[in-house]
Amino acid sequence: MSESTPITPDPNPAEALDSVAINPSEPATATSDRSAKTRQILGMKGAASGETSIWKIRLQLMKPITWIPLIWGVVCGAASSGNYTWTLENVLKVATCMLLAGPLMTGYTQILNDYYDREIDAINEPYRPIPSGAIPLPQVIIQIWILLIAGISLAFVLDVWSGHEFPTITAIAIIGSFIAYIYSAPPLKLKQNGWLGSYALGASYITLPWSTGHALFGELNSTIVILTMFYSLAGLGIAIVNDFKSVEGDRQLGLNSLPVMFGITTAAWICVVTIDVFQGFIAAYLVSIHENLYAAILVLLIIPQITLQDMYFLRDPVKNDVKYQASAQPFLVLGMLVTGLALGHAGV
């Protein structure tokens, strides 16, 4: 009600108060419901429960929000090859490779992780499809196998399409699927160890898709593999961010994530220092190969990440983990592309 609106006495003041108390909340509730449903489909924290469509449940299990870094890694790899040109065939190759890296292999990884984490999720995220009982376990297992077989098969198709004598992309897909298994499943279950698990996750998000994109248009070499594995140490920091949302369940079930091992504050500092320092080392490497302009751009992209770490993450990593990732990660992934372009330009 604006100040210029005339005030007229209401003959039924109780009913009027009820309408004021209830009606204004309806738009906010509707917005909140839509937000929760969107989070549910994307596989994000704070999702709604009660979804009945089996196909939406299957999509939720695959966590589409997690596909984006892998898809972007393919783009960075294509850039670092130095051979990508804008032809229809190359665009179709990249799109197919994105399907491999995102929905198929990442989808497989996420469902496998949810399957073996169902007890933890019952504590941390009980609205997830498996702990909530929205989908039977046999159907989850079938979906895991379908995505795995489809992913390895598509990787082989890309090898044939690219004319590889050795099936490089297929080998990467098999290695990635194996890492995903030992990350989530006993007896190794790498995620039980904060350092090994976080690095395995970081390497999976950077080295594997980057190497795949590079192999699609060029010859994958040890320099690219080593550089991307080094870059994955920055990815280790990003992986640690994901541990803060499940710290309570991890603590109860004896999983030694870094927030459990070192406490919230120390783990947050380990996280941000890792992200920043190893990006700085990559910038120094670009200077060493005389790609100074790209190095300067990368440094400029690190600065806002440091600012956002101070604004959000370090102040309350449990509350602000999603907000921090949404605001800071675009700068990190742009830095990856800058690095890929620099490597392609230098002919590494």
mmCIF file of C-alpha atoms in Angstrom:
data_model
loop_
_atom_site.group_PDB
_atom_site.id
_atom_site.type_symbol
_atom_site.label_atom_id
_atom_site.label_comp_id
_atom_site.label_asym_id
_atom_site.label_seq_id
_atom_site.Cartn_x
_atom_site.Cartn_y
_atom_site.Cartn_z
ATOM 1 C CA MET A 1 0.000 0.000 0.000
ATOM 2 C CA SER A 2 1.484 3.347 -1.024
ATOM 3 C CA GLU A 3 1.229 6.519 1.033
ATOM 4 C CA SER A 4 -1.279 8.007 -1.412
ATOM 5 C CA THR A 5 -3.724 5.081 -1.085
ATOM 6 C CA PRO A 6 -6.824 6.099 0.896
ATOM 7 C CA ILE A 7 -7.504 4.094 4.024
ATOM 8 C CA THR A 8 -11.092 2.872 4.318
ATOM 9 C CA PRO A 9 -12.376 1.200 7.483
ATOM 10 C CA ASP A 10 -13.236 -2.497 6.960
ATOM 11 C CA PRO A 11 -16.483 -3.796 8.466
ATOM 12 C CA ASN A 12 -14.831 -7.223 9.076
ATOM 13 C CA PRO A 13 -11.443 -6.410 10.626
ATOM 14 C CA ALA A 14 -10.647 -10.065 11.565
ATOM 15 C CA GLU A 15 -11.112 -11.269 7.983
ATOM 16 C CA ALA A 16 -9.082 -8.337 6.721
ATOM 17 C CA LEU A 17 -6.189 -9.259 9.024
ATOM 18 C CA ASP A 18 -6.359 -12.873 7.863
ATOM 19 C CA SER A 19 -6.151 -11.808 4.232
ATOM 20 C CA VAL A 20 -3.138 -9.594 4.951
ATOM 21 C CA ALA A 21 -1.415 -12.416 6.808
ATOM 22 C CA ILE A 22 -1.973 -15.083 4.132
ATOM 23 C CA ASN A 23 -2.187 -13.583 0.658
ATOM 24 C CA PRO A 24 1.144 -11.751 0.514
ATOM 25 C CA SER A 25 2.932 -15.002 1.327
ATOM 26 C CA GLU A 26 1.529 -16.890 -1.674
ATOM 27 C CA PRO A 27 3.823 -15.419 -4.354
ATOM 28 C CA ALA A 28 6.863 -15.992 -2.123
ATOM 29 C CA THR A 29 5.786 -19.597 -1.514
ATOM 30 C CA ALA A 30 5.269 -20.191 -5.219
ATOM 31 C CA THR A 31 8.693 -18.740 -5.981
ATOM 32 C CA SER A 32 10.254 -20.870 -3.255
ATOM 33 C CA ASP A 33 8.567 -23.994 -4.629
ATOM 34 C CA ARG A 34 9.815 -23.286 -8.145
ATOM 35 C CA SER A 35 13.322 -22.716 -6.819
ATOM 36 C CA ALA A 36 13.249 -25.981 -4.859
ATOM 37 C CA LYS A 37 11.978 -27.906 -7.892
ATOM 38 C CA THR A 38 14.702 -26.394 -10.078
ATOM 39 C CA ARG A 39 17.315 -27.374 -7.511
ATOM 40 C CA GLN A 40 15.796 -30.844 -7.437
ATOM 41 C CA ILE A 41 16.137 -31.367 -11.194
ATOM 42 C CA LEU A 42 19.684 -29.959 -11.275
ATOM 43 C CA GLY A 43 20.799 -32.062 -8.303
ATOM 44 C CA MET A 44 21.645 -29.129 -6.055
ATOM 45 C CA LYS A 45 21.616 -28.757 -2.291
ATOM 46 C CA GLY A 46 18.311 -27.539 -0.824
ATOM 47 C CA ALA A 47 16.110 -29.442 -3.269
ATOM 48 C CA ALA A 48 12.464 -30.345 -2.826
ATOM 49 C CA SER A 49 11.251 -33.884 -2.262
ATOM 50 C CA GLY A 50 8.193 -35.683 -3.554
ATOM 51 C CA GLU A 51 8.953 -35.891 -7.279
ATOM 52 C CA THR A 52 6.974 -38.734 -8.886
ATOM 53 C CA SER A 53 8.094 -38.639 -12.528
ATOM 54 C CA ILE A 54 10.626 -41.441 -12.928
ATOM 55 C CA TRP A 55 12.406 -39.605 -15.757
ATOM 56 C CA LYS A 56 12.824 -36.462 -13.680
ATOM 57 C CA ILE A 57 14.114 -38.620 -10.825
ATOM 58 C CA ARG A 58 16.624 -40.269 -13.163
ATOM 59 C CA LEU A 59 17.764 -36.844 -14.358
ATOM 60 C CA GLN A 60 18.065 -35.628 -10.778
ATOM 61 C CA LEU A 61 20.312 -38.588 -9.976
ATOM 62 C CA MET A 62 22.639 -37.533 -12.818
ATOM 63 C CA LYS A 63 22.983 -34.011 -11.301
ATOM 64 C CA PRO A 64 23.046 -31.878 -14.473
ATOM 65 C CA ILE A 65 24.605 -28.960 -12.587
ATOM 66 C CA THR A 66 27.816 -31.006 -12.308
ATOM 67 C CA TRP A 67 28.097 -31.551 -16.086
ATOM 68 C CA ILE A 68 29.133 -27.975 -16.796
ATOM 69 C CA PRO A 69 32.814 -28.124 -15.663
ATOM 70 C CA LEU A 70 33.389 -31.340 -17.626
ATOM 71 C CA ILE A 71 31.789 -29.900 -20.766
ATOM 72 C CA TRP A 72 33.938 -26.797 -20.361
ATOM 73 C CA GLY A 73 37.035 -28.972 -19.933
ATOM 74 C CA VAL A 74 36.403 -30.432 -23.397
ATOM 75 C CA VAL A 75 36.387 -26.888 -24.838
ATOM 76 C CA CYS A 76 39.688 -26.108 -23.088
ATOM 77 C CA GLY A 77 41.233 -29.280 -24.484
ATOM 78 C CA ALA A 78 40.109 -28.449 -28.011
ATOM 79 C CA ALA A 79 41.693 -25.007 -27.570
ATOM 80 C CA SER A 80 44.991 -26.416 -26.265
ATOM 81 C CA SER A 81 45.284 -28.725 -29.281
ATOM 82 C CA GLY A 82 45.803 -25.669 -31.481
ATOM 83 C CA ASN A 83 44.036 -27.494 -34.314
ATOM 84 C CA TYR A 84 40.399 -26.641 -33.785
ATOM 85 C CA THR A 85 38.686 -24.853 -36.673
ATOM 86 C CA TRP A 86 35.080 -23.799 -36.968
ATOM 87 C CA THR A 87 33.728 -26.424 -39.364
ATOM 88 C CA LEU A 88 30.449 -28.278 -39.067
ATOM 89 C CA GLU A 89 32.231 -31.585 -38.519
ATOM 90 C CA ASN A 90 34.357 -30.167 -35.707
ATOM 91 C CA VAL A 91 31.331 -28.611 -34.020
ATOM 92 C CA LEU A 92 29.570 -31.991 -34.167
ATOM 93 C CA LYS A 93 32.683 -33.686 -32.753
ATOM 94 C CA VAL A 94 32.812 -31.271 -29.828
ATOM 95 C CA ALA A 95 29.083 -31.643 -29.177
ATOM 96 C CA THR A 96 29.424 -35.435 -29.147
ATOM 97 C CA CYS A 97 32.421 -35.200 -26.828
ATOM 98 C CA MET A 98 30.409 -32.935 -24.507
ATOM 99 C CA LEU A 99 27.663 -35.578 -24.434
ATOM 100 C CA LEU A 100 30.302 -38.125 -23.450
ATOM 101 C CA ALA A 101 31.894 -35.974 -20.738
ATOM 102 C CA GLY A 102 28.688 -34.525 -19.280
ATOM 103 C CA PRO A 103 25.476 -36.594 -19.306
ATOM 104 C CA LEU A 104 27.122 -40.001 -19.807
ATOM 105 C CA MET A 105 30.372 -40.173 -17.821
ATOM 106 C CA THR A 106 29.567 -37.509 -15.223
ATOM 107 C CA GLY A 107 26.028 -38.861 -14.923
ATOM 108 C CA TYR A 108 27.476 -42.338 -14.314
ATOM 109 C CA THR A 109 29.877 -40.934 -11.705
ATOM 110 C CA GLN A 110 27.180 -39.026 -9.824
ATOM 111 C CA ILE A 111 24.740 -41.942 -9.647
ATOM 112 C CA LEU A 112 27.499 -44.328 -8.574
ATOM 113 C CA ASN A 113 28.473 -41.883 -5.829
ATOM 114 C CA ASP A 114 24.868 -41.496 -4.668
ATOM 115 C CA TYR A 115 24.439 -45.270 -4.616
ATOM 116 C CA TYR A 116 27.398 -45.780 -2.288
ATOM 117 C CA ASP A 117 26.631 -42.626 -0.287
ATOM 118 C CA ARG A 118 23.008 -43.441 0.428
ATOM 119 C CA GLU A 119 23.612 -43.730 4.190
ATOM 120 C CA ILE A 120 25.419 -40.384 4.309
ATOM 121 C CA ASP A 121 22.748 -38.732 2.155
ATOM 122 C CA ALA A 122 20.065 -40.027 4.529
ATOM 123 C CA ILE A 123 21.683 -37.690 7.099
ATOM 124 C CA ASN A 124 22.805 -34.752 4.960
ATOM 125 C CA GLU A 125 20.329 -34.713 2.065
ATOM 126 C CA PRO A 126 17.383 -37.021 2.834
ATOM 127 C CA TYR A 127 15.404 -35.534 -0.062
ATOM 128 C CA ARG A 128 17.771 -37.158 -2.589
ATOM 129 C CA PRO A 129 16.067 -39.846 -4.728
ATOM 130 C CA ILE A 130 17.798 -42.899 -3.206
ATOM 131 C CA PRO A 131 17.498 -42.182 0.549
ATOM 132 C CA SER A 132 13.961 -40.852 0.065
ATOM 133 C CA GLY A 133 12.930 -44.102 -1.640
ATOM 134 C CA ALA A 134 11.804 -42.301 -4.798
ATOM 135 C CA ILE A 135 13.580 -44.897 -6.966
ATOM 136 C CA PRO A 136 14.298 -48.574 -6.188
ATOM 137 C CA LEU A 137 17.964 -49.617 -5.915
ATOM 138 C CA PRO A 138 17.747 -52.186 -8.779
ATOM 139 C CA GLN A 139 16.685 -49.385 -11.142
ATOM 140 C CA VAL A 140 19.600 -47.249 -9.937
ATOM 141 C CA ILE A 141 22.038 -50.075 -10.727
ATOM 142 C CA ILE A 142 20.565 -50.508 -14.217
ATOM 143 C CA GLN A 143 20.952 -46.791 -14.912
ATOM 144 C CA ILE A 144 24.596 -46.904 -13.781
ATOM 145 C CA TRP A 145 25.372 -49.731 -16.222
ATOM 146 C CA ILE A 146 23.515 -48.101 -19.123
ATOM 147 C CA LEU A 147 25.438 -44.836 -18.739
ATOM 148 C CA LEU A 148 28.781 -46.633 -18.357
ATOM 149 C CA ILE A 149 28.332 -48.835 -21.437
ATOM 150 C CA ALA A 150 26.955 -45.948 -23.506
ATOM 151 C CA GLY A 151 29.866 -43.718 -22.446
ATOM 152 C CA ILE A 152 32.632 -46.184 -23.331
ATOM 153 C CA SER A 153 30.901 -47.033 -26.609
ATOM 154 C CA LEU A 154 30.608 -43.358 -27.574
ATOM 155 C CA ALA A 155 34.271 -42.818 -26.665
ATOM 156 C CA PHE A 156 35.208 -45.575 -29.125
ATOM 157 C CA VAL A 157 33.057 -43.922 -31.804
ATOM 158 C CA LEU A 158 34.988 -40.669 -31.255
ATOM 159 C CA ASP A 159 38.295 -42.527 -31.609
ATOM 160 C CA VAL A 160 37.183 -43.984 -34.929
ATOM 161 C CA TRP A 161 35.821 -40.601 -36.049
ATOM 162 C CA SER A 162 39.153 -38.946 -35.240
ATOM 163 C CA GLY A 163 41.176 -41.653 -36.975
ATOM 164 C CA HIS A 164 43.131 -42.713 -33.882
ATOM 165 C CA GLU A 165 45.354 -45.757 -34.259
ATOM 166 C CA PHE A 166 45.301 -46.163 -30.477
ATOM 167 C CA PRO A 167 41.858 -45.626 -28.866
ATOM 168 C CA THR A 168 43.008 -42.719 -26.681
ATOM 169 C CA ILE A 169 39.558 -41.383 -25.853
ATOM 170 C CA THR A 170 38.267 -44.853 -24.999
ATOM 171 C CA ALA A 171 41.247 -45.356 -22.684
ATOM 172 C CA ILE A 172 40.513 -42.028 -20.951
ATOM 173 C CA ALA A 173 36.863 -43.027 -20.506
ATOM 174 C CA ILE A 174 37.846 -46.375 -18.967
ATOM 175 C CA ILE A 175 40.382 -44.720 -16.649
ATOM 176 C CA GLY A 176 37.799 -42.116 -15.631
ATOM 177 C CA SER A 177 35.132 -44.720 -14.914
ATOM 178 C CA PHE A 178 37.616 -46.707 -12.814
ATOM 179 C CA ILE A 179 38.608 -43.627 -10.809
ATOM 180 C CA ALA A 180 34.908 -42.882 -10.257
ATOM 181 C CA TYR A 181 34.407 -46.402 -8.925
ATOM 182 C CA ILE A 182 37.330 -46.432 -6.489
ATOM 183 C CA TYR A 183 36.404 -42.886 -5.393
ATOM 184 C CA SER A 184 32.942 -43.987 -4.266
ATOM 185 C CA ALA A 185 33.026 -47.734 -3.640
ATOM 186 C CA PRO A 186 34.651 -49.797 -0.907
ATOM 187 C CA PRO A 187 37.163 -51.102 -0.140
ATOM 188 C CA LEU A 188 39.294 -48.199 -1.470
ATOM 189 C CA LYS A 189 36.614 -45.470 -1.365
ATOM 190 C CA LEU A 190 39.094 -42.646 -1.955
ATOM 191 C CA LYS A 191 36.658 -40.050 -0.669
ATOM 192 C CA GLN A 192 37.251 -41.413 2.840
ATOM 193 C CA ASN A 193 40.643 -39.705 2.617
ATOM 194 C CA GLY A 194 40.285 -35.951 2.270
ATOM 195 C CA TRP A 195 43.472 -35.445 0.252
ATOM 196 C CA LEU A 196 43.229 -38.416 -2.129
ATOM 197 C CA GLY A 197 39.504 -38.059 -2.639
ATOM 198 C CA SER A 198 39.613 -34.334 -3.316
ATOM 199 C CA TYR A 199 42.486 -34.665 -5.781
ATOM 200 C CA ALA A 200 40.812 -37.578 -7.581
ATOM 201 C CA LEU A 201 37.714 -35.434 -7.956
ATOM 202 C CA GLY A 202 39.697 -32.390 -9.091
ATOM 203 C CA ALA A 203 41.625 -34.418 -11.679
ATOM 204 C CA SER A 204 38.404 -35.948 -12.962
ATOM 205 C CA TYR A 205 36.942 -32.488 -13.498
ATOM 206 C CA ILE A 206 40.021 -31.003 -15.209
ATOM 207 C CA THR A 207 42.562 -33.542 -16.519
ATOM 208 C CA LEU A 208 40.170 -36.117 -17.982
ATOM 209 C CA PRO A 209 37.857 -33.872 -20.054
ATOM 210 C CA TRP A 210 40.748 -31.580 -21.048
ATOM 211 C CA SER A 211 42.799 -34.556 -22.275
ATOM 212 C CA THR A 212 39.767 -35.878 -24.138
ATOM 213 C CA GLY A 213 39.161 -32.575 -25.929
ATOM 214 C CA HIS A 214 42.851 -32.283 -26.782
ATOM 215 C CA ALA A 215 42.996 -35.849 -28.136
ATOM 216 C CA LEU A 216 39.930 -35.165 -30.266
ATOM 217 C CA PHE A 217 41.822 -32.634 -32.421
ATOM 218 C CA GLY A 218 45.502 -33.222 -31.667
ATOM 219 C CA GLU A 219 47.960 -35.739 -30.321
ATOM 220 C CA LEU A 220 47.789 -36.048 -26.565
ATOM 221 C CA ASN A 221 51.263 -35.681 -25.059
ATOM 222 C CA SER A 222 52.840 -35.951 -21.622
ATOM 223 C CA THR A 223 53.225 -32.165 -21.278
ATOM 224 C CA ILE A 224 49.473 -31.596 -21.550
ATOM 225 C CA VAL A 225 48.711 -34.448 -19.161
ATOM 226 C CA ILE A 226 51.215 -33.213 -16.557
ATOM 227 C CA LEU A 227 50.069 -29.581 -16.847
ATOM 228 C CA THR A 228 46.409 -30.485 -16.455
ATOM 229 C CA MET A 229 47.194 -32.756 -13.512
ATOM 230 C CA PHE A 230 49.028 -29.819 -11.953
ATOM 231 C CA TYR A 231 46.045 -27.566 -12.724
ATOM 232 C CA SER A 232 43.924 -30.203 -10.987
ATOM 233 C CA LEU A 233 45.545 -29.175 -7.710
ATOM 234 C CA ALA A 234 43.477 -25.999 -8.062
ATOM 235 C CA GLY A 235 40.556 -28.331 -8.765
ATOM 236 C CA LEU A 236 41.367 -30.047 -5.474
ATOM 237 C CA GLY A 237 40.387 -26.797 -3.768
ATOM 238 C CA ILE A 238 37.078 -26.744 -5.640
ATOM 239 C CA ALA A 239 36.473 -30.354 -4.604
ATOM 240 C CA ILE A 240 37.012 -29.390 -0.954
ATOM 241 C CA VAL A 241 34.234 -26.792 -1.277
ATOM 242 C CA ASN A 242 31.805 -29.637 -1.953
ATOM 243 C CA ASP A 243 32.736 -31.326 1.343
ATOM 244 C CA PHE A 244 31.362 -28.576 3.549
ATOM 245 C CA LYS A 245 27.739 -29.406 2.761
ATOM 246 C CA SER A 246 28.145 -32.968 4.079
ATOM 247 C CA VAL A 247 30.462 -32.380 7.019
ATOM 248 C CA GLU A 248 27.948 -33.560 9.626
ATOM 249 C CA GLY A 249 27.200 -36.855 7.899
ATOM 250 C CA ASP A 250 30.891 -37.413 7.132
ATOM 251 C CA ARG A 251 31.754 -36.903 10.787
ATOM 252 C CA GLN A 252 29.073 -39.326 11.978
ATOM 253 C CA LEU A 253 30.130 -42.046 9.534
ATOM 254 C CA GLY A 254 33.878 -41.603 10.017
ATOM 255 C CA LEU A 255 34.748 -40.176 6.581
ATOM 256 C CA ASN A 256 37.910 -38.087 6.800
ATOM 257 C CA SER A 257 37.044 -35.181 4.540
ATOM 258 C CA LEU A 258 39.244 -32.132 5.066
ATOM 259 C CA PRO A 259 36.560 -30.179 7.008
ATOM 260 C CA VAL A 260 36.289 -33.186 9.350
ATOM 261 C CA MET A 261 40.077 -33.619 9.641
ATOM 262 C CA PHE A 262 41.060 -29.980 10.134
ATOM 263 C CA GLY A 263 37.871 -28.221 11.157
ATOM 264 C CA ILE A 264 35.742 -25.799 9.141
ATOM 265 C CA THR A 265 38.000 -22.738 9.337
ATOM 266 C CA THR A 266 41.320 -24.433 8.573
ATOM 267 C CA ALA A 267 39.821 -26.483 5.748
ATOM 268 C CA ALA A 268 38.373 -23.305 4.232
ATOM 269 C CA TRP A 269 41.829 -21.705 4.203
ATOM 270 C CA ILE A 270 43.405 -24.851 2.698
ATOM 271 C CA CYS A 271 40.720 -24.704 0.029
ATOM 272 C CA VAL A 272 41.236 -21.085 -1.051
ATOM 273 C CA VAL A 273 45.043 -21.177 -0.854
ATOM 274 C CA THR A 274 45.091 -24.276 -3.051
ATOM 275 C CA ILE A 275 42.782 -22.687 -5.617
ATOM 276 C CA ASP A 276 44.768 -19.452 -5.829
ATOM 277 C CA VAL A 277 48.368 -20.655 -5.545
ATOM 278 C CA PHE A 278 48.209 -23.334 -8.219
ATOM 279 C CA GLN A 279 46.487 -21.007 -10.669
ATOM 280 C CA GLY A 280 49.365 -18.621 -9.954
ATOM 281 C CA PHE A 281 51.880 -21.353 -10.802
ATOM 282 C CA ILE A 282 50.091 -21.947 -14.113
ATOM 283 C CA ALA A 283 50.350 -18.214 -14.869
ATOM 284 C CA ALA A 284 54.089 -18.399 -14.108
ATOM 285 C CA TYR A 285 54.433 -21.325 -16.510
ATOM 286 C CA LEU A 286 52.724 -19.303 -19.253
ATOM 287 C CA VAL A 287 55.301 -16.555 -18.693
ATOM 288 C CA SER A 288 58.070 -19.159 -18.988
ATOM 289 C CA ILE A 289 56.842 -20.155 -22.471
ATOM 290 C CA HIS A 290 56.561 -16.453 -23.442
ATOM 291 C CA GLU A 291 52.759 -16.307 -23.417
ATOM 292 C CA ASN A 292 52.821 -13.131 -21.317
ATOM 293 C CA LEU A 293 49.483 -11.691 -22.412
ATOM 294 C CA TYR A 294 47.630 -14.884 -21.538
ATOM 295 C CA ALA A 295 49.482 -15.027 -18.207
ATOM 296 C CA ALA A 296 48.392 -11.469 -17.387
ATOM 297 C CA ILE A 297 44.771 -12.275 -18.228
ATOM 298 C CA LEU A 298 44.917 -15.344 -15.993
ATOM 299 C CA VAL A 299 46.230 -13.257 -13.079
ATOM 300 C CA LEU A 300 43.422 -10.740 -13.616
ATOM 301 C CA LEU A 301 40.938 -13.634 -13.376
ATOM 302 C CA ILE A 302 42.468 -14.845 -10.098
ATOM 303 C CA ILE A 303 41.972 -11.469 -8.371
ATOM 304 C CA PRO A 304 38.122 -11.542 -8.278
ATOM 305 C CA GLN A 305 38.279 -15.116 -6.986
ATOM 306 C CA ILE A 306 40.336 -13.934 -4.019
ATOM 307 C CA THR A 307 37.864 -11.093 -3.427
ATOM 308 C CA LEU A 308 34.862 -13.435 -3.468
ATOM 309 C CA GLN A 309 36.626 -15.875 -1.173
ATOM 310 C CA ASP A 310 36.951 -13.087 1.396
ATOM 311 C CA MET A 311 33.387 -11.854 0.856
ATOM 312 C CA TYR A 312 31.621 -15.206 1.080
ATOM 313 C CA PHE A 313 33.534 -18.408 1.594
ATOM 314 C CA LEU A 314 35.976 -17.610 4.381
ATOM 315 C CA ARG A 315 33.280 -15.885 6.438
ATOM 316 C CA ASP A 316 30.925 -18.902 6.470
ATOM 317 C CA PRO A 317 31.949 -21.812 4.202
ATOM 318 C CA VAL A 318 29.009 -24.016 5.241
ATOM 319 C CA LYS A 319 26.369 -21.366 4.545
ATOM 320 C CA ASN A 320 27.999 -19.710 1.539
ATOM 321 C CA ASP A 321 29.492 -22.668 -0.352
ATOM 322 C CA VAL A 322 26.940 -22.553 -3.185
ATOM 323 C CA LYS A 323 26.972 -18.755 -3.365
ATOM 324 C CA TYR A 324 30.768 -18.751 -3.532
ATOM 325 C CA GLN A 325 30.926 -21.381 -6.258
ATOM 326 C CA ALA A 326 28.288 -19.608 -8.345
ATOM 327 C CA SER A 327 30.134 -16.273 -8.146
ATOM 328 C CA ALA A 328 33.793 -17.351 -8.252
ATOM 329 C CA GLN A 329 33.926 -20.427 -10.459
ATOM 330 C CA PRO A 330 33.140 -18.547 -13.691
ATOM 331 C CA PHE A 331 36.482 -16.760 -13.259
ATOM 332 C CA LEU A 332 38.289 -20.051 -12.638
ATOM 333 C CA VAL A 333 36.827 -21.750 -15.707
ATOM 334 C CA LEU A 334 37.543 -18.707 -17.871
ATOM 335 C CA GLY A 335 41.132 -18.978 -16.653
ATOM 336 C CA MET A 336 41.177 -22.593 -17.831
ATOM 337 C CA LEU A 337 40.128 -21.503 -21.315
ATOM 338 C CA VAL A 338 42.761 -18.743 -21.335
ATOM 339 C CA THR A 339 45.359 -21.388 -20.434
ATOM 340 C CA GLY A 340 44.101 -23.705 -23.156
ATOM 341 C CA LEU A 341 44.334 -20.942 -25.761
ATOM 342 C CA ALA A 342 47.851 -20.088 -24.572
ATOM 343 C CA LEU A 343 48.998 -23.700 -24.865
ATOM 344 C CA GLY A 344 47.465 -23.998 -28.318
ATOM 345 C CA HIS A 345 49.100 -20.743 -29.402
ATOM 346 C CA ALA A 346 52.480 -21.893 -28.078
ATOM 347 C CA GLY A 347 52.151 -25.298 -29.745
ATOM 348 C CA VAL A 348 52.779 -27.190 -26.517
#
